[in-house]
Amino acid sequence: QQGHMKLHARSVASSADVPDELFDAVVDELVTSGEIKVWKAAEILEEKRGRSGGQTAAGAAAGKVILLGEHAVVYGKHAVALPIADAVSAEVRSAEQASTVSVPAWNIRDQAVADDASGVGAAVTLILQELGIADSHFAIRLHSSLPRAMGLGSSAAFAVAIVRAFDAELGLGLDNAKINAVAFACEKLAHGTPSGIDNTVATYGEAMLFRRAESLELEKLKLVEPVPLVIACSSQSGLTAEQVAGVRRRRAQSRAQYDAVFEQMDALSLTGAAALARGDYAELGMLMNVCHGLLNAIEVSTPELEAMVSIARSAGAAGAKVTGSGGGGSIVALSPGAVDDVRDALEEAGFLTLGHSKT
Ligand code: MEV
């Protein structure tokens, strides 16, 4: 077991680009910490390099995995989502010159915020404005165990983590509602017309039945146990803005058919939330399979995602579907009693998995 953990820690340290001279020390600390994650390796590395001083403040945020209702949720329907706990954390410190952002796990290092009109930098600029601190300069560092553009809510989690880091560093006294509102503004910047589900799960870090019609409706779901999920990434990234715009375009042409699909997804989410809360995975898995068929019908699946879903089901998943915006990105497989089999089958076929849900 110890040997296996060490091997895993070495591979994580290598993904975090830990240099040779610090490699063994970082691997040892990773194993001791019990958090064998790329963001943790990056954090230990920074501590070893003496860059993280007493004046840093950290903020954390959850990633998300949607079990039911993506896309329909953009049109005021219900969706069910689980958090990927503490997937992201942020540190901020004052800077002399210009504001910069680093995401070591994604190979983004000290990028000038002003030079990044569409990505994390743009979100930082908006956050500085929203918090009324746009006249000051900061160096922001993000640690992420979420892959980029894989439908797992990294952009929303980044926004929430950054806002929380500023809140802690500057003593702003922000509550979750305000943090969520600022992160929602960032999501609008990144994705056009988001439902707000990603930033809401990132902020509250709880399983939820979500709906945004006239206002935000949020029902937190109490789970009987951690949900036996396998999340696997396809080889293509999925751009939420593009996928949401594509659905909007096709809906404009086939309004009645698309709205019928969204109505059906709404019903799946309502039934599925109850099944999730009572741990009825057979029912929930069936609902996820139906939801996947509907996501395919609105053209957000791809041949690769179809293959992944099929692999997961053949390996014993009770339900498997696209999660998030699709067009690439990830699948989620509900795999009671079969988590290892499903993960192994997907990995053998060459897909990266995130393993168990950390709810
Ligand atoms: C993205 O995580 C989920 C979508 O439903 C878009 C949204 O809700 O904003 C595709």
PDB file of C-alpha atoms in Angstrom, residues 23-292:
ATOM      1  CA  PHE A  23      11.486  15.757  -6.102  1.00  0.00           C
ATOM      2  CA  ASP A  24      12.042  13.240  -3.282  1.00  0.00           C
ATOM      3  CA  ALA A  25      11.248  15.761  -0.543  1.00  0.00           C
ATOM      4  CA  VAL A  26       7.960  16.765  -2.233  1.00  0.00           C
ATOM      5  CA  VAL A  27       7.006  13.102  -2.797  1.00  0.00           C
ATOM      6  CA  ASP A  28       7.598  12.318   0.897  1.00  0.00           C
ATOM      7  CA  GLU A  29       5.449  15.225   2.039  1.00  0.00           C
ATOM      8  CA  LEU A  30       2.726  14.324  -0.428  1.00  0.00           C
ATOM      9  CA  VAL A  31       2.523  10.805   1.013  1.00  0.00           C
ATOM     10  CA  THR A  32       2.493  12.133   4.595  1.00  0.00           C
ATOM     11  CA  SER A  33      -0.192  14.705   3.798  1.00  0.00           C
ATOM     12  CA  GLY A  34      -2.564  12.030   2.484  1.00  0.00           C
ATOM     13  CA  GLU A  35      -3.541  14.519  -0.269  1.00  0.00           C
ATOM     14  CA  ILE A  36      -1.763  13.067  -3.251  1.00  0.00           C
ATOM     15  CA  LYS A  37      -2.943  15.727  -5.689  1.00  0.00           C
ATOM     16  CA  VAL A  38      -1.255  17.970  -8.227  1.00  0.00           C
ATOM     17  CA  TRP A  39      -2.364  21.150  -6.414  1.00  0.00           C
ATOM     18  CA  LYS A  40      -0.889  19.809  -3.173  1.00  0.00           C
ATOM     19  CA  ALA A  41       2.415  19.038  -4.888  1.00  0.00           C
ATOM     20  CA  ALA A  42       2.466  22.594  -6.261  1.00  0.00           C
ATOM     21  CA  GLU A  43       1.726  23.940  -2.782  1.00  0.00           C
ATOM     22  CA  ILE A  44       4.497  21.914  -1.120  1.00  0.00           C
ATOM     23  CA  LEU A  45       6.869  22.980  -3.859  1.00  0.00           C
ATOM     24  CA  GLU A  46       6.129  26.623  -3.213  1.00  0.00           C
ATOM     25  CA  GLU A  47       6.612  26.219   0.506  1.00  0.00           C
ATOM     26  CA  LYS A  48       9.960  24.539  -0.158  1.00  0.00           C
ATOM     27  CA  ARG A  49      10.990  27.385  -2.377  1.00  0.00           C
ATOM     28  CA  GLY A  50      10.115  29.774   0.438  1.00  0.00           C
ATOM     29  CA  ARG A  51       7.649  31.723  -1.654  1.00  0.00           C
ATOM     30  CA  SER A  52       4.692  31.294   0.574  1.00  0.00           C
ATOM     31  CA  GLY A  53       5.100  33.632   3.513  1.00  0.00           C
ATOM     32  CA  GLY A  54       2.922  34.429   6.502  1.00  0.00           C
ATOM     33  CA  GLN A  55       0.916  37.078   4.670  1.00  0.00           C
ATOM     34  CA  THR A  56      -0.911  34.740   2.259  1.00  0.00           C
ATOM     35  CA  ALA A  57      -4.537  33.811   2.669  1.00  0.00           C
ATOM     36  CA  ALA A  58      -6.150  30.802   1.110  1.00  0.00           C
ATOM     37  CA  GLY A  59      -9.617  30.303  -0.338  1.00  0.00           C
ATOM     38  CA  ALA A  60     -11.115  26.995  -1.351  1.00  0.00           C
ATOM     39  CA  ALA A  61     -13.903  26.026  -3.722  1.00  0.00           C
ATOM     40  CA  ALA A  62     -15.574  22.888  -5.039  1.00  0.00           C
ATOM     41  CA  GLY A  63     -15.721  21.613  -8.592  1.00  0.00           C
ATOM     42  CA  LYS A  64     -19.002  20.119  -9.738  1.00  0.00           C
ATOM     43  CA  VAL A  65     -20.409  17.140 -11.525  1.00  0.00           C
ATOM     44  CA  ILE A  66     -23.920  17.376 -12.959  1.00  0.00           C
ATOM     45  CA  LEU A  67     -25.892  14.144 -12.615  1.00  0.00           C
ATOM     46  CA  LEU A  68     -29.052  15.341 -14.356  1.00  0.00           C
ATOM     47  CA  GLY A  69     -30.371  18.344 -16.227  1.00  0.00           C
ATOM     48  CA  GLU A  70     -27.465  20.203 -17.844  1.00  0.00           C
ATOM     49  CA  HIS A  71     -28.522  22.523 -20.676  1.00  0.00           C
ATOM     50  CA  ALA A  72     -32.194  22.280 -19.596  1.00  0.00           C
ATOM     51  CA  VAL A  73     -31.101  24.216 -16.501  1.00  0.00           C
ATOM     52  CA  VAL A  74     -30.199  27.167 -18.737  1.00  0.00           C
ATOM     53  CA  TYR A  75     -33.929  27.365 -19.607  1.00  0.00           C
ATOM     54  CA  GLY A  76     -35.188  27.501 -16.018  1.00  0.00           C
ATOM     55  CA  LYS A  77     -35.457  23.722 -15.497  1.00  0.00           C
ATOM     56  CA  HIS A  78     -34.136  21.720 -12.536  1.00  0.00           C
ATOM     57  CA  ALA A  79     -30.719  20.043 -12.454  1.00  0.00           C
ATOM     58  CA  VAL A  80     -28.967  17.844  -9.913  1.00  0.00           C
ATOM     59  CA  ALA A  81     -25.300  18.351  -9.143  1.00  0.00           C
ATOM     60  CA  LEU A  82     -22.699  17.103  -6.683  1.00  0.00           C
ATOM     61  CA  PRO A  83     -19.602  18.958  -5.525  1.00  0.00           C
ATOM     62  CA  ILE A  84     -16.063  17.767  -6.091  1.00  0.00           C
ATOM     63  CA  ALA A  85     -14.938  18.912  -2.661  1.00  0.00           C
ATOM     64  CA  ASP A  86     -12.110  21.428  -2.263  1.00  0.00           C
ATOM     65  CA  ALA A  87     -10.933  20.847  -5.797  1.00  0.00           C
ATOM     66  CA  VAL A  88      -9.456  24.331  -6.062  1.00  0.00           C
ATOM     67  CA  SER A  89      -7.709  26.724  -3.718  1.00  0.00           C
ATOM     68  CA  ALA A  90      -6.330  30.218  -4.185  1.00  0.00           C
ATOM     69  CA  GLU A  91      -3.796  32.465  -2.512  1.00  0.00           C
ATOM     70  CA  VAL A  92      -3.447  36.184  -3.055  1.00  0.00           C
ATOM     71  CA  ARG A  93      -0.677  38.560  -2.069  1.00  0.00           C
ATOM     72  CA  SER A  94       0.068  42.190  -2.812  1.00  0.00           C
ATOM     73  CA  ALA A  95       2.179  42.850  -5.870  1.00  0.00           C
ATOM     74  CA  GLU A  96       4.234  45.886  -6.823  1.00  0.00           C
ATOM     75  CA  GLN A  97       3.615  46.221 -10.530  1.00  0.00           C
ATOM     76  CA  ALA A  98       0.665  44.606 -12.286  1.00  0.00           C
ATOM     77  CA  SER A  99      -1.748  41.888 -11.191  1.00  0.00           C
ATOM     78  CA  THR A 100      -0.741  38.392 -12.262  1.00  0.00           C
ATOM     79  CA  VAL A 101      -2.245  34.941 -12.078  1.00  0.00           C
ATOM     80  CA  SER A 102      -0.555  31.537 -11.875  1.00  0.00           C
ATOM     81  CA  VAL A 103      -2.052  28.074 -12.178  1.00  0.00           C
ATOM     82  CA  PRO A 104       0.967  25.751 -11.832  1.00  0.00           C
ATOM     83  CA  ALA A 105      -1.113  22.609 -12.468  1.00  0.00           C
ATOM     84  CA  TRP A 106      -2.156  24.057 -15.848  1.00  0.00           C
ATOM     85  CA  ASN A 107       1.255  25.438 -16.654  1.00  0.00           C
ATOM     86  CA  ILE A 108       0.138  29.063 -16.352  1.00  0.00           C
ATOM     87  CA  ARG A 109       2.855  31.045 -14.596  1.00  0.00           C
ATOM     88  CA  ASP A 110       2.742  34.708 -13.569  1.00  0.00           C
ATOM     89  CA  GLN A 111       0.522  35.657 -16.480  1.00  0.00           C
ATOM     90  CA  ALA A 112      -0.341  39.370 -16.540  1.00  0.00           C
ATOM     91  CA  VAL A 113      -4.065  39.624 -15.863  1.00  0.00           C
ATOM     92  CA  ALA A 114      -4.417  42.458 -18.369  1.00  0.00           C
ATOM     93  CA  ASP A 115      -3.083  40.211 -21.162  1.00  0.00           C
ATOM     94  CA  ASP A 116      -5.792  37.587 -20.731  1.00  0.00           C
ATOM     95  CA  ALA A 117      -9.031  38.922 -22.122  1.00  0.00           C
ATOM     96  CA  SER A 118     -10.988  35.670 -22.027  1.00  0.00           C
ATOM     97  CA  GLY A 119      -9.592  33.276 -19.437  1.00  0.00           C
ATOM     98  CA  VAL A 120      -8.723  33.354 -15.744  1.00  0.00           C
ATOM     99  CA  GLY A 121      -7.163  36.813 -16.121  1.00  0.00           C
ATOM    100  CA  ALA A 122     -10.444  38.306 -17.331  1.00  0.00           C
ATOM    101  CA  ALA A 123     -12.226  36.799 -14.333  1.00  0.00           C
ATOM    102  CA  VAL A 124      -9.605  38.304 -12.004  1.00  0.00           C
ATOM    103  CA  THR A 125     -10.081  41.746 -13.569  1.00  0.00           C
ATOM    104  CA  LEU A 126     -13.828  41.508 -13.024  1.00  0.00           C
ATOM    105  CA  ILE A 127     -13.391  40.282  -9.435  1.00  0.00           C
ATOM    106  CA  LEU A 128     -11.081  43.214  -8.634  1.00  0.00           C
ATOM    107  CA  GLN A 129     -13.732  45.581  -9.992  1.00  0.00           C
ATOM    108  CA  GLU A 130     -16.613  43.876  -8.187  1.00  0.00           C
ATOM    109  CA  LEU A 131     -14.723  43.951  -4.889  1.00  0.00           C
ATOM    110  CA  GLY A 132     -13.733  47.599  -5.383  1.00  0.00           C
ATOM    111  CA  ILE A 133      -9.977  46.895  -5.331  1.00  0.00           C
ATOM    112  CA  ALA A 134      -9.172  47.432  -9.014  1.00  0.00           C
ATOM    113  CA  ASP A 135      -6.608  50.132  -8.149  1.00  0.00           C
ATOM    114  CA  SER A 136      -4.356  47.685  -6.297  1.00  0.00           C
ATOM    115  CA  HIS A 137      -2.112  44.951  -7.696  1.00  0.00           C
ATOM    116  CA  PHE A 138      -2.071  41.345  -6.600  1.00  0.00           C
ATOM    117  CA  ALA A 139      -0.329  38.086  -7.406  1.00  0.00           C
ATOM    118  CA  ILE A 140      -2.873  35.284  -7.447  1.00  0.00           C
ATOM    119  CA  ARG A 141      -1.955  31.621  -7.357  1.00  0.00           C
ATOM    120  CA  LEU A 142      -4.451  28.853  -7.977  1.00  0.00           C
ATOM    121  CA  HIS A 143      -4.060  25.192  -7.112  1.00  0.00           C
ATOM    122  CA  SER A 144      -6.371  22.925  -9.044  1.00  0.00           C
ATOM    123  CA  SER A 145      -7.033  19.226  -9.107  1.00  0.00           C
ATOM    124  CA  LEU A 146      -9.596  19.828 -11.880  1.00  0.00           C
ATOM    125  CA  PRO A 147      -8.629  19.398 -15.498  1.00  0.00           C
ATOM    126  CA  ARG A 148      -9.267  22.347 -17.799  1.00  0.00           C
ATOM    127  CA  ALA A 149     -12.450  22.629 -19.890  1.00  0.00           C
ATOM    128  CA  MET A 150     -13.715  19.177 -18.923  1.00  0.00           C
ATOM    129  CA  GLY A 151     -17.190  20.166 -17.732  1.00  0.00           C
ATOM    130  CA  LEU A 152     -16.206  19.932 -14.065  1.00  0.00           C
ATOM    131  CA  GLY A 153     -16.696  23.560 -13.118  1.00  0.00           C
ATOM    132  CA  SER A 154     -13.098  24.765 -12.955  1.00  0.00           C
ATOM    133  CA  SER A 155     -13.841  28.341 -14.084  1.00  0.00           C
ATOM    134  CA  ALA A 156     -16.532  28.812 -11.430  1.00  0.00           C
ATOM    135  CA  ALA A 157     -14.377  27.155  -8.756  1.00  0.00           C
ATOM    136  CA  PHE A 158     -11.500  29.484  -9.670  1.00  0.00           C
ATOM    137  CA  ALA A 159     -13.734  32.526  -9.305  1.00  0.00           C
ATOM    138  CA  VAL A 160     -15.080  31.395  -5.924  1.00  0.00           C
ATOM    139  CA  ALA A 161     -11.615  30.484  -4.611  1.00  0.00           C
ATOM    140  CA  ILE A 162     -10.162  33.840  -5.687  1.00  0.00           C
ATOM    141  CA  VAL A 163     -13.013  35.823  -4.109  1.00  0.00           C
ATOM    142  CA  ARG A 164     -12.616  33.815  -0.881  1.00  0.00           C
ATOM    143  CA  ALA A 165      -8.873  34.396  -0.870  1.00  0.00           C
ATOM    144  CA  PHE A 166      -9.420  38.164  -1.182  1.00  0.00           C
ATOM    145  CA  ASP A 167     -12.073  37.999   1.510  1.00  0.00           C
ATOM    146  CA  ALA A 168      -9.634  36.311   3.892  1.00  0.00           C
ATOM    147  CA  GLU A 169      -6.646  38.478   2.961  1.00  0.00           C
ATOM    148  CA  LEU A 170      -8.442  41.820   3.091  1.00  0.00           C
ATOM    149  CA  GLY A 171     -11.075  41.020   5.734  1.00  0.00           C
ATOM    150  CA  LEU A 172     -13.966  41.942   3.428  1.00  0.00           C
ATOM    151  CA  GLY A 173     -16.582  40.033   5.441  1.00  0.00           C
ATOM    152  CA  LEU A 174     -18.289  38.562   2.361  1.00  0.00           C
ATOM    153  CA  ASP A 175     -21.031  36.009   2.855  1.00  0.00           C
ATOM    154  CA  ASN A 176     -21.709  33.071   0.530  1.00  0.00           C
ATOM    155  CA  ALA A 177     -24.501  34.932  -1.284  1.00  0.00           C
ATOM    156  CA  LYS A 178     -22.097  37.734  -2.237  1.00  0.00           C
ATOM    157  CA  ILE A 179     -19.306  35.293  -3.159  1.00  0.00           C
ATOM    158  CA  ASN A 180     -21.772  33.401  -5.358  1.00  0.00           C
ATOM    159  CA  ALA A 181     -22.962  36.630  -7.006  1.00  0.00           C
ATOM    160  CA  VAL A 182     -19.427  37.711  -7.917  1.00  0.00           C
ATOM    161  CA  ALA A 183     -18.609  34.245  -9.252  1.00  0.00           C
ATOM    162  CA  PHE A 184     -21.850  34.304 -11.290  1.00  0.00           C
ATOM    163  CA  ALA A 185     -20.745  37.575 -12.888  1.00  0.00           C
ATOM    164  CA  CYS A 186     -17.462  35.846 -13.851  1.00  0.00           C
ATOM    165  CA  GLU A 187     -19.381  32.911 -15.309  1.00  0.00           C
ATOM    166  CA  LYS A 188     -21.459  35.291 -17.439  1.00  0.00           C
ATOM    167  CA  LEU A 189     -18.249  36.777 -18.743  1.00  0.00           C
ATOM    168  CA  ALA A 190     -16.879  33.325 -19.598  1.00  0.00           C
ATOM    169  CA  HIS A 191     -19.991  31.504 -20.801  1.00  0.00           C
ATOM    170  CA  GLY A 192     -22.513  34.066 -21.987  1.00  0.00           C
ATOM    171  CA  THR A 193     -25.819  32.854 -20.535  1.00  0.00           C
ATOM    172  CA  PRO A 194     -24.992  30.440 -17.723  1.00  0.00           C
ATOM    173  CA  SER A 195     -27.620  29.066 -15.377  1.00  0.00           C
ATOM    174  CA  GLY A 196     -25.397  29.731 -12.369  1.00  0.00           C
ATOM    175  CA  ILE A 197     -25.271  26.082 -11.287  1.00  0.00           C
ATOM    176  CA  ASP A 198     -21.463  25.854 -11.465  1.00  0.00           C
ATOM    177  CA  ASN A 199     -20.763  28.888  -9.268  1.00  0.00           C
ATOM    178  CA  THR A 200     -23.506  27.875  -6.822  1.00  0.00           C
ATOM    179  CA  VAL A 201     -22.075  24.372  -6.298  1.00  0.00           C
ATOM    180  CA  ALA A 202     -18.550  25.859  -6.149  1.00  0.00           C
ATOM    181  CA  THR A 203     -19.692  28.255  -3.407  1.00  0.00           C
ATOM    182  CA  TYR A 204     -21.834  25.988  -1.239  1.00  0.00           C
ATOM    183  CA  GLY A 205     -19.967  22.707  -1.869  1.00  0.00           C
ATOM    184  CA  GLU A 206     -23.057  20.585  -1.364  1.00  0.00           C
ATOM    185  CA  ALA A 207     -25.180  18.185  -3.375  1.00  0.00           C
ATOM    186  CA  MET A 208     -28.168  20.093  -4.669  1.00  0.00           C
ATOM    187  CA  LEU A 209     -31.314  20.262  -6.735  1.00  0.00           C
ATOM    188  CA  PHE A 210     -30.875  23.571  -8.532  1.00  0.00           C
ATOM    189  CA  ARG A 211     -33.125  25.830 -10.532  1.00  0.00           C
ATOM    190  CA  ARG A 212     -32.870  29.439 -11.619  1.00  0.00           C
ATOM    191  CA  ALA A 213     -36.170  30.704 -12.949  1.00  0.00           C
ATOM    192  CA  GLU A 214     -37.127  34.173 -11.699  1.00  0.00           C
ATOM    193  CA  SER A 215     -34.830  33.660  -8.737  1.00  0.00           C
ATOM    194  CA  LEU A 216     -32.374  31.096  -7.447  1.00  0.00           C
ATOM    195  CA  GLU A 217     -34.016  27.977  -6.013  1.00  0.00           C
ATOM    196  CA  LEU A 218     -31.715  25.720  -4.137  1.00  0.00           C
ATOM    197  CA  GLU A 219     -32.509  22.492  -2.342  1.00  0.00           C
ATOM    198  CA  LYS A 220     -29.499  21.010  -0.614  1.00  0.00           C
ATOM    199  CA  LEU A 221     -29.622  17.222  -0.668  1.00  0.00           C
ATOM    200  CA  LYS A 222     -28.543  15.123   2.291  1.00  0.00           C
ATOM    201  CA  LEU A 223     -26.701  12.061   1.036  1.00  0.00           C
ATOM    202  CA  VAL A 224     -26.763   8.708   2.780  1.00  0.00           C
ATOM    203  CA  GLU A 225     -23.112   8.062   1.794  1.00  0.00           C
ATOM    204  CA  PRO A 226     -20.506   9.243  -0.716  1.00  0.00           C
ATOM    205  CA  VAL A 227     -21.943   8.547  -4.157  1.00  0.00           C
ATOM    206  CA  PRO A 228     -20.040   5.777  -6.025  1.00  0.00           C
ATOM    207  CA  LEU A 229     -19.080   7.773  -9.106  1.00  0.00           C
ATOM    208  CA  VAL A 230     -16.421   7.508 -11.729  1.00  0.00           C
ATOM    209  CA  ILE A 231     -15.679  10.655 -13.715  1.00  0.00           C
ATOM    210  CA  ALA A 232     -13.679  10.220 -16.899  1.00  0.00           C
ATOM    211  CA  CYS A 233     -12.285  12.810 -19.307  1.00  0.00           C
ATOM    212  CA  SER A 234     -12.468  12.484 -23.065  1.00  0.00           C
ATOM    213  CA  SER A 235      -9.570  13.588 -25.255  1.00  0.00           C
ATOM    214  CA  GLN A 236     -11.400  16.737 -26.398  1.00  0.00           C
ATOM    215  CA  SER A 237     -12.129  19.786 -24.310  1.00  0.00           C
ATOM    216  CA  GLY A 238     -15.690  21.064 -24.251  1.00  0.00           C
ATOM    217  CA  LEU A 239     -16.256  24.799 -24.494  1.00  0.00           C
ATOM    218  CA  THR A 240     -19.353  25.631 -22.495  1.00  0.00           C
ATOM    219  CA  ALA A 241     -20.012  28.925 -24.274  1.00  0.00           C
ATOM    220  CA  GLU A 242     -19.989  27.172 -27.671  1.00  0.00           C
ATOM    221  CA  GLN A 243     -22.148  24.266 -26.547  1.00  0.00           C
ATOM    222  CA  VAL A 244     -24.724  26.506 -24.872  1.00  0.00           C
ATOM    223  CA  ALA A 245     -24.827  28.744 -27.953  1.00  0.00           C
ATOM    224  CA  GLY A 246     -25.258  25.681 -30.224  1.00  0.00           C
ATOM    225  CA  VAL A 247     -28.202  24.423 -28.188  1.00  0.00           C
ATOM    226  CA  ARG A 248     -29.713  27.918 -28.244  1.00  0.00           C
ATOM    227  CA  ARG A 249     -29.394  28.053 -32.044  1.00  0.00           C
ATOM    228  CA  ARG A 250     -30.946  24.627 -32.587  1.00  0.00           C
ATOM    229  CA  ARG A 251     -33.724  25.372 -30.099  1.00  0.00           C
ATOM    230  CA  ALA A 252     -34.590  28.513 -32.059  1.00  0.00           C
ATOM    231  CA  GLN A 253     -35.119  26.274 -35.111  1.00  0.00           C
ATOM    232  CA  SER A 254     -36.963  23.456 -33.349  1.00  0.00           C
ATOM    233  CA  ARG A 255     -38.500  25.144 -30.377  1.00  0.00           C
ATOM    234  CA  ALA A 256     -41.290  22.677 -29.605  1.00  0.00           C
ATOM    235  CA  GLN A 257     -39.004  19.638 -29.782  1.00  0.00           C
ATOM    236  CA  TYR A 258     -36.270  21.202 -27.673  1.00  0.00           C
ATOM    237  CA  ASP A 259     -38.681  22.472 -25.049  1.00  0.00           C
ATOM    238  CA  ALA A 260     -40.225  19.000 -24.842  1.00  0.00           C
ATOM    239  CA  VAL A 261     -36.756  17.590 -24.201  1.00  0.00           C
ATOM    240  CA  PHE A 262     -36.132  20.178 -21.476  1.00  0.00           C
ATOM    241  CA  GLU A 263     -39.485  19.392 -19.840  1.00  0.00           C
ATOM    242  CA  GLN A 264     -38.516  15.746 -19.750  1.00  0.00           C
ATOM    243  CA  MET A 265     -35.121  16.555 -18.263  1.00  0.00           C
ATOM    244  CA  ASP A 266     -36.851  18.640 -15.606  1.00  0.00           C
ATOM    245  CA  ALA A 267     -38.904  15.615 -14.579  1.00  0.00           C
ATOM    246  CA  LEU A 268     -35.765  13.416 -14.550  1.00  0.00           C
ATOM    247  CA  SER A 269     -34.038  15.861 -12.200  1.00  0.00           C
ATOM    248  CA  LEU A 270     -36.957  16.033  -9.787  1.00  0.00           C
ATOM    249  CA  THR A 271     -37.299  12.234  -9.643  1.00  0.00           C
ATOM    250  CA  GLY A 272     -33.512  11.821  -9.584  1.00  0.00           C
ATOM    251  CA  ALA A 273     -32.991  14.188  -6.642  1.00  0.00           C
ATOM    252  CA  ALA A 274     -35.307  12.017  -4.547  1.00  0.00           C
ATOM    253  CA  ALA A 275     -33.590   8.807  -5.732  1.00  0.00           C
ATOM    254  CA  LEU A 276     -30.177  10.291  -4.878  1.00  0.00           C
ATOM    255  CA  ALA A 277     -31.309  11.366  -1.418  1.00  0.00           C
ATOM    256  CA  ARG A 278     -32.495   7.865  -0.572  1.00  0.00           C
ATOM    257  CA  GLY A 279     -29.476   6.180  -2.186  1.00  0.00           C
ATOM    258  CA  ASP A 280     -31.556   4.402  -4.842  1.00  0.00           C
ATOM    259  CA  TYR A 281     -28.794   4.000  -7.402  1.00  0.00           C
ATOM    260  CA  ALA A 282     -30.709   1.625  -9.694  1.00  0.00           C
ATOM    261  CA  GLU A 283     -33.379   4.289 -10.214  1.00  0.00           C
ATOM    262  CA  LEU A 284     -30.891   7.150 -10.406  1.00  0.00           C
ATOM    263  CA  GLY A 285     -28.718   5.249 -12.904  1.00  0.00           C
ATOM    264  CA  MET A 286     -31.711   4.612 -15.156  1.00  0.00           C
ATOM    265  CA  LEU A 287     -32.610   8.321 -15.031  1.00  0.00           C
ATOM    266  CA  MET A 288     -29.019   9.259 -15.910  1.00  0.00           C
ATOM    267  CA  ASN A 289     -29.117   6.927 -18.910  1.00  0.00           C
ATOM    268  CA  VAL A 290     -32.324   8.543 -20.153  1.00  0.00           C
ATOM    269  CA  CYS A 291     -30.816  11.991 -19.589  1.00  0.00           C
ATOM    270  CA  HIS A 292     -27.800  10.975 -21.657  1.00  0.00           C
TER     271      HIS A 292
END
